PDB file of C-alpha atoms in Angstrom:
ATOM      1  CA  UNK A   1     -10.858  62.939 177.705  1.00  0.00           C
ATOM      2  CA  UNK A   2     -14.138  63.754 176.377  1.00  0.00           C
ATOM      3  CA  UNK A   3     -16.228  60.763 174.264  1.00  0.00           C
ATOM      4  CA  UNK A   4     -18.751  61.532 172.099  1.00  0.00           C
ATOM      5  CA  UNK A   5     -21.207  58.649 171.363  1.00  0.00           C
ATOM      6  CA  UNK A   6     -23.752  58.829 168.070  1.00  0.00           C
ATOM      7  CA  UNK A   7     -26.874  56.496 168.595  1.00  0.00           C
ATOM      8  CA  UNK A   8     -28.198  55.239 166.476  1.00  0.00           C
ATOM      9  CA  UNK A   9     -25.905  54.353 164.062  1.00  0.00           C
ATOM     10  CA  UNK A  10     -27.863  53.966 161.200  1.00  0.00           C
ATOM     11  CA  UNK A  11     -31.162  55.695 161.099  1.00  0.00           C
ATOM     12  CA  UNK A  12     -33.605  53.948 158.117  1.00  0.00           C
ATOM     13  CA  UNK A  13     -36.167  56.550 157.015  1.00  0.00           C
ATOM     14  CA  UNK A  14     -38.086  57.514 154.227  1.00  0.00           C
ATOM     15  CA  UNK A  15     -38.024  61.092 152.413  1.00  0.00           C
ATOM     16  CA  UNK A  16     -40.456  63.254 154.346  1.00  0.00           C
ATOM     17  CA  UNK A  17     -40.437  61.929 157.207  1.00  0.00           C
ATOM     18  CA  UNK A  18     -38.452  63.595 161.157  1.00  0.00           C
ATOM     19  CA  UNK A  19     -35.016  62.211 161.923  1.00  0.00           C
ATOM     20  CA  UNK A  20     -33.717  62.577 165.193  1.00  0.00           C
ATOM     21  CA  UNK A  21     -30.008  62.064 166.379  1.00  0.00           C
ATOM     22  CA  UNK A  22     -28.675  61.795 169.496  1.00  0.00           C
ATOM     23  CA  UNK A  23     -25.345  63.080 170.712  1.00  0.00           C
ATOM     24  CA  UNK A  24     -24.212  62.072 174.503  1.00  0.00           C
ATOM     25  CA  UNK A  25     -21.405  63.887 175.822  1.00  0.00           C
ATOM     26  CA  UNK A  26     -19.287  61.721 178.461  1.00  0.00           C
ATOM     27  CA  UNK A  27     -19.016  64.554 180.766  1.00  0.00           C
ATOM     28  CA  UNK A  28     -21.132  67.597 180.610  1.00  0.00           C
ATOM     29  CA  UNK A  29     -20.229  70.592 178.641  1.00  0.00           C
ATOM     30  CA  UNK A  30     -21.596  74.264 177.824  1.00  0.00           C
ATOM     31  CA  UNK A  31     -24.068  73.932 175.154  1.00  0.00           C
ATOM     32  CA  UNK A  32     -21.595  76.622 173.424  1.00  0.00           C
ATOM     33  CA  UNK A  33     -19.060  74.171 172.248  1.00  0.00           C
ATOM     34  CA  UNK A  34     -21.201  71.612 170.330  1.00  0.00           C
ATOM     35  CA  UNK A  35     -21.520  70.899 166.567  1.00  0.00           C
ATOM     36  CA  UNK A  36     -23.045  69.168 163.919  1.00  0.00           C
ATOM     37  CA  UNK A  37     -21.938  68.469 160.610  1.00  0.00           C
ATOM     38  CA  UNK A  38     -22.846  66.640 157.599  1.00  0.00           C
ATOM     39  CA  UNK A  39     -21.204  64.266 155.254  1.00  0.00           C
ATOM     40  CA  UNK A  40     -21.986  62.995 151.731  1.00  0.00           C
ATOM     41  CA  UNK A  41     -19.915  60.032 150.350  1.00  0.00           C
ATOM     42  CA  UNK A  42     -16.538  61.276 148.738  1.00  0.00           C
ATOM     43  CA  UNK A  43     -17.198  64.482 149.712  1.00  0.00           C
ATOM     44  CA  UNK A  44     -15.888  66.738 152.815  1.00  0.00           C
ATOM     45  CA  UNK A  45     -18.062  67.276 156.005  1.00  0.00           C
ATOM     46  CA  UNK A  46     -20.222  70.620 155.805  1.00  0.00           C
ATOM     47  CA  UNK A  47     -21.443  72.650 159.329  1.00  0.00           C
ATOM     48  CA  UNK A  48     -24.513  72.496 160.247  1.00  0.00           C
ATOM     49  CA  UNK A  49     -24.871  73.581 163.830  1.00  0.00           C
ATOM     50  CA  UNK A  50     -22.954  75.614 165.965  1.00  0.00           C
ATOM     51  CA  UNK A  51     -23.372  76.350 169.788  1.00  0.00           C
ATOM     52  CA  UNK A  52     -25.843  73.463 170.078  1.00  0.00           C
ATOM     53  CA  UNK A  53     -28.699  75.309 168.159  1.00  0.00           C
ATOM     54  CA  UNK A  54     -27.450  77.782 165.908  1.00  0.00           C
ATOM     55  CA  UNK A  55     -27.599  77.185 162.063  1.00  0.00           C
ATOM     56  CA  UNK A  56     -24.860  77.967 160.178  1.00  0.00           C
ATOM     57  CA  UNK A  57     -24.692  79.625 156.728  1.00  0.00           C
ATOM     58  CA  UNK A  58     -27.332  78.990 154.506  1.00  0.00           C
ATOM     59  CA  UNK A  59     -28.396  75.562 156.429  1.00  0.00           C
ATOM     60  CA  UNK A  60     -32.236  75.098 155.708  1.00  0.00           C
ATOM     61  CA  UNK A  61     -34.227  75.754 158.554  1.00  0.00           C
ATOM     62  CA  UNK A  62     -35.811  71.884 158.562  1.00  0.00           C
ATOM     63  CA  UNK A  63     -32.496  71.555 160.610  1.00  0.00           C
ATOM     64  CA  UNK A  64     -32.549  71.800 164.087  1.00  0.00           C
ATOM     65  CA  UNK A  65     -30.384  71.274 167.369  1.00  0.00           C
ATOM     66  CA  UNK A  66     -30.759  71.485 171.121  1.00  0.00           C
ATOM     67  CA  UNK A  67     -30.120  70.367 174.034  1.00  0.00           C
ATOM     68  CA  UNK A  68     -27.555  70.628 177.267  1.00  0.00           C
ATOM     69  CA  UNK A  69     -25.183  68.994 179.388  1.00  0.00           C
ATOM     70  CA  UNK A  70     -24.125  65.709 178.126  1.00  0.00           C
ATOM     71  CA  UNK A  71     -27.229  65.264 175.678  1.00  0.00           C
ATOM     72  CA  UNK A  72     -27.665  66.809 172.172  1.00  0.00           C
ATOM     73  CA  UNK A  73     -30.071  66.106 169.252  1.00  0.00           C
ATOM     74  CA  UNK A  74     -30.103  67.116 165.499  1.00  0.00           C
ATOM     75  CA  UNK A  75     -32.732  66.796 164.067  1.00  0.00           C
ATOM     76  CA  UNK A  76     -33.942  67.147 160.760  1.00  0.00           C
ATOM     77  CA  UNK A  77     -38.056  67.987 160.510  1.00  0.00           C
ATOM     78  CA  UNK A  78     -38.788  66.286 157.076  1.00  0.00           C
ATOM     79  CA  UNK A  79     -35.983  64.480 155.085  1.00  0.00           C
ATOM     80  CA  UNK A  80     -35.269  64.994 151.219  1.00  0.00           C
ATOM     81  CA  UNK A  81     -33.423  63.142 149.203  1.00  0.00           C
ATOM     82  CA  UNK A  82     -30.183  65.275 149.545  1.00  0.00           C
ATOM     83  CA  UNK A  83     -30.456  64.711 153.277  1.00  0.00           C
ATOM     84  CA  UNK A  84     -29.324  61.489 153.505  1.00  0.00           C
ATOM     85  CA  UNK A  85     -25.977  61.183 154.592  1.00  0.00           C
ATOM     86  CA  UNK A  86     -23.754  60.852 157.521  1.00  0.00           C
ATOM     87  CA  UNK A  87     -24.054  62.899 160.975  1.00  0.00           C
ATOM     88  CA  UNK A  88     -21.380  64.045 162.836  1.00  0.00           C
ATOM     89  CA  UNK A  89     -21.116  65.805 166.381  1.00  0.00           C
ATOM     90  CA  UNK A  90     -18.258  67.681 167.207  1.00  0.00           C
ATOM     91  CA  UNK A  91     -17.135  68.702 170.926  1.00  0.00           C
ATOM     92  CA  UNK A  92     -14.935  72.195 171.055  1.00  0.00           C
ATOM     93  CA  UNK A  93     -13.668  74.532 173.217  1.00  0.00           C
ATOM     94  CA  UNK A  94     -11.251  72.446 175.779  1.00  0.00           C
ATOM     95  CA  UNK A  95     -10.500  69.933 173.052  1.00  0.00           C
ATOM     96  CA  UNK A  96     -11.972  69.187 169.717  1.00  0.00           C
ATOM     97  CA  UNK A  97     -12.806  65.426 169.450  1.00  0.00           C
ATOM     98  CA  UNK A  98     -15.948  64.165 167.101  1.00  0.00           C
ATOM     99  CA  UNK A  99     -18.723  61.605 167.377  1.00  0.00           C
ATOM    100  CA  UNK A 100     -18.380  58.294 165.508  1.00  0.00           C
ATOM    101  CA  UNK A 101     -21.239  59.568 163.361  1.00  0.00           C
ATOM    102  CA  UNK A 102     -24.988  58.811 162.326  1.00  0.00           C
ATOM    103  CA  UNK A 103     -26.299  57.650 159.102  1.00  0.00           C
ATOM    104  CA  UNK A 104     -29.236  58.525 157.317  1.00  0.00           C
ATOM    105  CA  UNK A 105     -30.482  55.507 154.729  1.00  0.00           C
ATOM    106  CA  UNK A 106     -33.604  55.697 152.763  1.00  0.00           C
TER     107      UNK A 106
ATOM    108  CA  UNK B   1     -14.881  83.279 148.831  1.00  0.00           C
ATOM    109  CA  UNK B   2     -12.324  81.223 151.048  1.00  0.00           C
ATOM    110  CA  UNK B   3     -11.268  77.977 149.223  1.00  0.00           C
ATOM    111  CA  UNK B   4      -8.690  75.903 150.563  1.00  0.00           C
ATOM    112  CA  UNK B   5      -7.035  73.068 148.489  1.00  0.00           C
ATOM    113  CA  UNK B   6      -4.406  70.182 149.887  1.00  0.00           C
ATOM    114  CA  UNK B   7      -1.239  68.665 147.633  1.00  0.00           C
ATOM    115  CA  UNK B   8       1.126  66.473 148.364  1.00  0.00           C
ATOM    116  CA  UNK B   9       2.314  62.755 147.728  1.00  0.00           C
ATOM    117  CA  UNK B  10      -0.756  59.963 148.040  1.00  0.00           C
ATOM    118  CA  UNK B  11       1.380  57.268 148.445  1.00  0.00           C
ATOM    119  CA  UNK B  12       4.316  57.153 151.708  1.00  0.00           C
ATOM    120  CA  UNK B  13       6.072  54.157 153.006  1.00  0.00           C
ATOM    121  CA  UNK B  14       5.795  53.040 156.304  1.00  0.00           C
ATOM    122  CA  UNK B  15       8.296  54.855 158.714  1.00  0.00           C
ATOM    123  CA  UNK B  16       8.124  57.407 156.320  1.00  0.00           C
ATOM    124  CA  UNK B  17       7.259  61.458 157.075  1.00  0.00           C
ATOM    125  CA  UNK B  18       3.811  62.102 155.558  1.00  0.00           C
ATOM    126  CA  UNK B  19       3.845  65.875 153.845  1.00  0.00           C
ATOM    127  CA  UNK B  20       0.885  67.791 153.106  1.00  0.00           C
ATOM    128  CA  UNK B  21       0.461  71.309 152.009  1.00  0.00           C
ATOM    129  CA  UNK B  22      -3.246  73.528 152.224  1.00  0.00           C
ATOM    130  CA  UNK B  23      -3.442  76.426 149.642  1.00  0.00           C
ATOM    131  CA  UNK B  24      -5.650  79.083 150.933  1.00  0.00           C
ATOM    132  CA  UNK B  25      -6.927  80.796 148.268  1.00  0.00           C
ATOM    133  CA  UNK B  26      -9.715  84.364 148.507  1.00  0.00           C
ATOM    134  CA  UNK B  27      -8.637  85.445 151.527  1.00  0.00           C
ATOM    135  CA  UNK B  28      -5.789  86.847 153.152  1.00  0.00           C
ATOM    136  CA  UNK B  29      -4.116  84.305 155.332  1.00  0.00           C
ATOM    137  CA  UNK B  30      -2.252  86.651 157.981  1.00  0.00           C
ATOM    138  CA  UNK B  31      -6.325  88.094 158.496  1.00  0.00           C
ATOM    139  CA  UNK B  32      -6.775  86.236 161.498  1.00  0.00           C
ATOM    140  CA  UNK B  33      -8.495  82.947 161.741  1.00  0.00           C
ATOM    141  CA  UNK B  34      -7.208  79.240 162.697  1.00  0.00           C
ATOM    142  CA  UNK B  35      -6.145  77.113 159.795  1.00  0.00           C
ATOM    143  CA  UNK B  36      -5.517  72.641 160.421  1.00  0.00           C
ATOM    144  CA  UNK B  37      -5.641  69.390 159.499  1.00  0.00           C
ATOM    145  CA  UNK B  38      -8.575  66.571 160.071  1.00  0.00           C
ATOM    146  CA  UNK B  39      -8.138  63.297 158.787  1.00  0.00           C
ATOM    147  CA  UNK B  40     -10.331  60.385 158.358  1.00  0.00           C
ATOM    148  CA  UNK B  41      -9.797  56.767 157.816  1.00  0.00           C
ATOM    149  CA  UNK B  42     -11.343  54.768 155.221  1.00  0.00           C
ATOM    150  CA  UNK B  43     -14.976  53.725 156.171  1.00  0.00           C
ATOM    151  CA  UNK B  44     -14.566  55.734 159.872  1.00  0.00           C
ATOM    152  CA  UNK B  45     -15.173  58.827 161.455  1.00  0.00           C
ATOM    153  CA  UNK B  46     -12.944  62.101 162.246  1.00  0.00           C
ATOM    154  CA  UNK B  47      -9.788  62.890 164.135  1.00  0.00           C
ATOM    155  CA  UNK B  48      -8.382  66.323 164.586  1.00  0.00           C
ATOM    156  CA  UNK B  49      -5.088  66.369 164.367  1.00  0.00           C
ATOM    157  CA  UNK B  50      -3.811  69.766 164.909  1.00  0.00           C
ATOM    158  CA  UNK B  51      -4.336  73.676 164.362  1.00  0.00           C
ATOM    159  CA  UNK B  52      -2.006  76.270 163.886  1.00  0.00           C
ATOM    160  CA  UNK B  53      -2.370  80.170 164.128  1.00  0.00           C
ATOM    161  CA  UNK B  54      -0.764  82.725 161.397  1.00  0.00           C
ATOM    162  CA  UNK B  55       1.849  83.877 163.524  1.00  0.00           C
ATOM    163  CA  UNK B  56       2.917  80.360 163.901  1.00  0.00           C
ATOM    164  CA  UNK B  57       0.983  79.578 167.149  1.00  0.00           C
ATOM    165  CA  UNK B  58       0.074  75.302 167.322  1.00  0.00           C
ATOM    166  CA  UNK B  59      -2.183  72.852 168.732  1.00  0.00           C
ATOM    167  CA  UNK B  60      -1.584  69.398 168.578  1.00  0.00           C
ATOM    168  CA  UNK B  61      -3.972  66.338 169.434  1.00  0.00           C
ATOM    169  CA  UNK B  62      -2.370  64.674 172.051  1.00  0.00           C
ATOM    170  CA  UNK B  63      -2.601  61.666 170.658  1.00  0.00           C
ATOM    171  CA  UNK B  64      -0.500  62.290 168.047  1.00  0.00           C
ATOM    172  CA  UNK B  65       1.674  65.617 168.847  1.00  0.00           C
ATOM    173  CA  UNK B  66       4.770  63.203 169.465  1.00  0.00           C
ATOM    174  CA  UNK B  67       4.563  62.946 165.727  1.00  0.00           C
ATOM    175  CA  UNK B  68       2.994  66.129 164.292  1.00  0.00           C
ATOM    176  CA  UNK B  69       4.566  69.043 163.163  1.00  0.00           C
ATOM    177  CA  UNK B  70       2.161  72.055 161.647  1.00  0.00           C
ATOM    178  CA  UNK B  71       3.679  75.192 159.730  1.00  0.00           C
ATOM    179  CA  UNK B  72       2.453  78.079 157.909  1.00  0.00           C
ATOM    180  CA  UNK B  73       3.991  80.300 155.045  1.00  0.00           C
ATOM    181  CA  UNK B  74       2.304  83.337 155.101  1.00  0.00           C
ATOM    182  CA  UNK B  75       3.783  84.779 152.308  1.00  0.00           C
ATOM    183  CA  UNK B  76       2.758  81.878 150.231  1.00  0.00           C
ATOM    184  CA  UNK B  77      -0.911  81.882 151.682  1.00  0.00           C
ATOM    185  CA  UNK B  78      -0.377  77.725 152.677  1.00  0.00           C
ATOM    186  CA  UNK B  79       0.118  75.422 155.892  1.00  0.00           C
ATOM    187  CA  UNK B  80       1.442  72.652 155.852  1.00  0.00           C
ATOM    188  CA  UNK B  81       1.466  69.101 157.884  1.00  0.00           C
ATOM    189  CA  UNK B  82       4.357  66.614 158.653  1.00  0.00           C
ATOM    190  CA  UNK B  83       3.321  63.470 160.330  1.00  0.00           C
ATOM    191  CA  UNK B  84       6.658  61.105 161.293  1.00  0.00           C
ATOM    192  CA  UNK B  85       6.772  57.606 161.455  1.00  0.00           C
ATOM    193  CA  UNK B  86       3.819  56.460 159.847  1.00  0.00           C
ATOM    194  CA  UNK B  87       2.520  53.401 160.119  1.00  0.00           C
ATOM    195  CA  UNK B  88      -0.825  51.656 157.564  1.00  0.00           C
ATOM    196  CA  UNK B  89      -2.936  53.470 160.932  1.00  0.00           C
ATOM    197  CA  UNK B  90      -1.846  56.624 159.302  1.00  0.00           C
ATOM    198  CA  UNK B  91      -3.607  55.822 155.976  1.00  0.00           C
ATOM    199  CA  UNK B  92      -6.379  58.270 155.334  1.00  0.00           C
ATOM    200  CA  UNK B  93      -8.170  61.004 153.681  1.00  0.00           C
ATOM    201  CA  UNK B  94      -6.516  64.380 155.233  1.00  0.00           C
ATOM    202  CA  UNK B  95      -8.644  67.446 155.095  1.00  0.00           C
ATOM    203  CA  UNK B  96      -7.269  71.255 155.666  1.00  0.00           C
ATOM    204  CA  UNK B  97      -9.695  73.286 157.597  1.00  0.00           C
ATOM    205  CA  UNK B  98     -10.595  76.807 158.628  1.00  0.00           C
ATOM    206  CA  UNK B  99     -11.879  77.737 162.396  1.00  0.00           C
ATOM    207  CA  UNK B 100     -12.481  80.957 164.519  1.00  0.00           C
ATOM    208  CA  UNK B 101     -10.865  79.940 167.019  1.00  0.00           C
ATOM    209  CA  UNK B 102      -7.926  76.736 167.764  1.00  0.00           C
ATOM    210  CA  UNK B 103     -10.174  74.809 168.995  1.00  0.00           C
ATOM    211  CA  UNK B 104     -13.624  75.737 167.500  1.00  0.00           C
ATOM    212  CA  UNK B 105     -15.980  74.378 164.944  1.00  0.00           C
ATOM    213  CA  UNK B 106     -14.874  74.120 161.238  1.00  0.00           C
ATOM    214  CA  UNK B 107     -16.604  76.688 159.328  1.00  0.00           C
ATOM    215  CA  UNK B 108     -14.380  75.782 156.218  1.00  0.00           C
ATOM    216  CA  UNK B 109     -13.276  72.593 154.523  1.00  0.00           C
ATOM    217  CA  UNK B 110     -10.606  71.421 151.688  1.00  0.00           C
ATOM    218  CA  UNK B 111     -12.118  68.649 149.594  1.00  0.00           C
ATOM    219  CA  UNK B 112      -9.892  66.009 150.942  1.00  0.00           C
ATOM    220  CA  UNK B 113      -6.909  64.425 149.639  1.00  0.00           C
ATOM    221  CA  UNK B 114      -6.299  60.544 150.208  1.00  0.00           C
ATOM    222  CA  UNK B 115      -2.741  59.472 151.847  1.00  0.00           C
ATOM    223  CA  UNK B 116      -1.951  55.794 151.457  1.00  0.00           C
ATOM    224  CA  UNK B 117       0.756  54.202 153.718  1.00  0.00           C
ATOM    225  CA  UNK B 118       2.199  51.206 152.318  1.00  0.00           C
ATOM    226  CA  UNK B 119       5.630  49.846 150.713  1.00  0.00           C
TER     227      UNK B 119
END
């Protein structure tokens, strides 16, 4: 089974300034089959990033991903106010299992 | 634009089948895609539970497949979700969910509907 661990958990920050998330796979994994989402309270998770690095639909380009093998980062180049939230990666392809999620105080 | 909506009861009692239906609505359902359920407990993070195909094709968590049964009624444009024996673990906020593939990132999301297992 593959574990996806979120570090930190919560990430305090001020508006304008870089987060950066990490994502460590428990076993490597193509770069292909990783995701990012984000969640607002009361509200369902949106994509961010699919295949590791590419943005999805109308995501704001101050969002970012990379990485390889068993470690991933999001990260977000200069935070506004809407950005604050929860993090989540996601691991597909063989089996779909999420992180426990990242979040983003001011 | 694709919307998809859950109903069903927000209160089961334990030992109980948990039923949830997912309205897709702007698109047409036998199209292709992969339509399923997610669910997250209060104050913690996500759990697939399953996927299912239009022509009826499934994929369960293993964790939970002993229990799961997905569905789809094309004609209707829904899917649904039946979760046996349910215990207070089962109690949760269920989102229906739209992917490329069965088991692929979510592109689509229902808002969310909260399921509450007690007696």
């Amino acid at each position: 089974e593959i574990v996806l661990t979120q570090s930190p958990g919560t990430l305090s920050l001020s508006p304008g300034e870089r987060a950066t998330l990490s994502c460590r796979v428990s076993q490597s994994i193509s770069s292909s089959y990783l995701a990012w989402y984000q969640q607002k309270p009361d509200q369902a998770p949106r994509l961010l990033i699919y295949g590791a690095s590419y943005r999805a639909t109308g995501i704001p380009d101050r969002f970012s991903g990379s990485g390889s093998g068993t470690d991933f980062t999001l990260t977000i180049s200069r935070l506004e106010p809407a950005d604050f939230a929860v993090y989540y990666c996601q691991h597909y392809g063989t089996s779909l299992t999420f992180g426990g999620g990242t979040k983003v105080e001011i | 634009q694709v919307q998809l909506q859950e109903s069903g009861p927000g209160l089961v009692k334990p030992s109980e089948t948990l039923s949830l239906t997912c309205t897709v609505s702007g698109y047409s359902f036998s199209s292709g895609y992969y339509w399923g359920w997610i669910r997250q407990p209060p104050g913690k993070g996500l759990e697939w539970i399953g996927t299912i195909y239009h022509t009826g094709s499934t994929y369960y968590n293993p964790s939970l497949k002993s229990r799961v049964t997905i569905s789809v009624d094309t004609s209707k444009n829904q899917f649904s979700l039946k979760l046996s024996s349910v215990t207070a673990a089962d109690t949760a906020v269920y989102y229906c969910a739209r992917s490329a593939a069965a088991m692929y990132y979510i592109d689509v999301w229902g808002k969310g509907t909260t399921v509450t297992v007690s007696s």
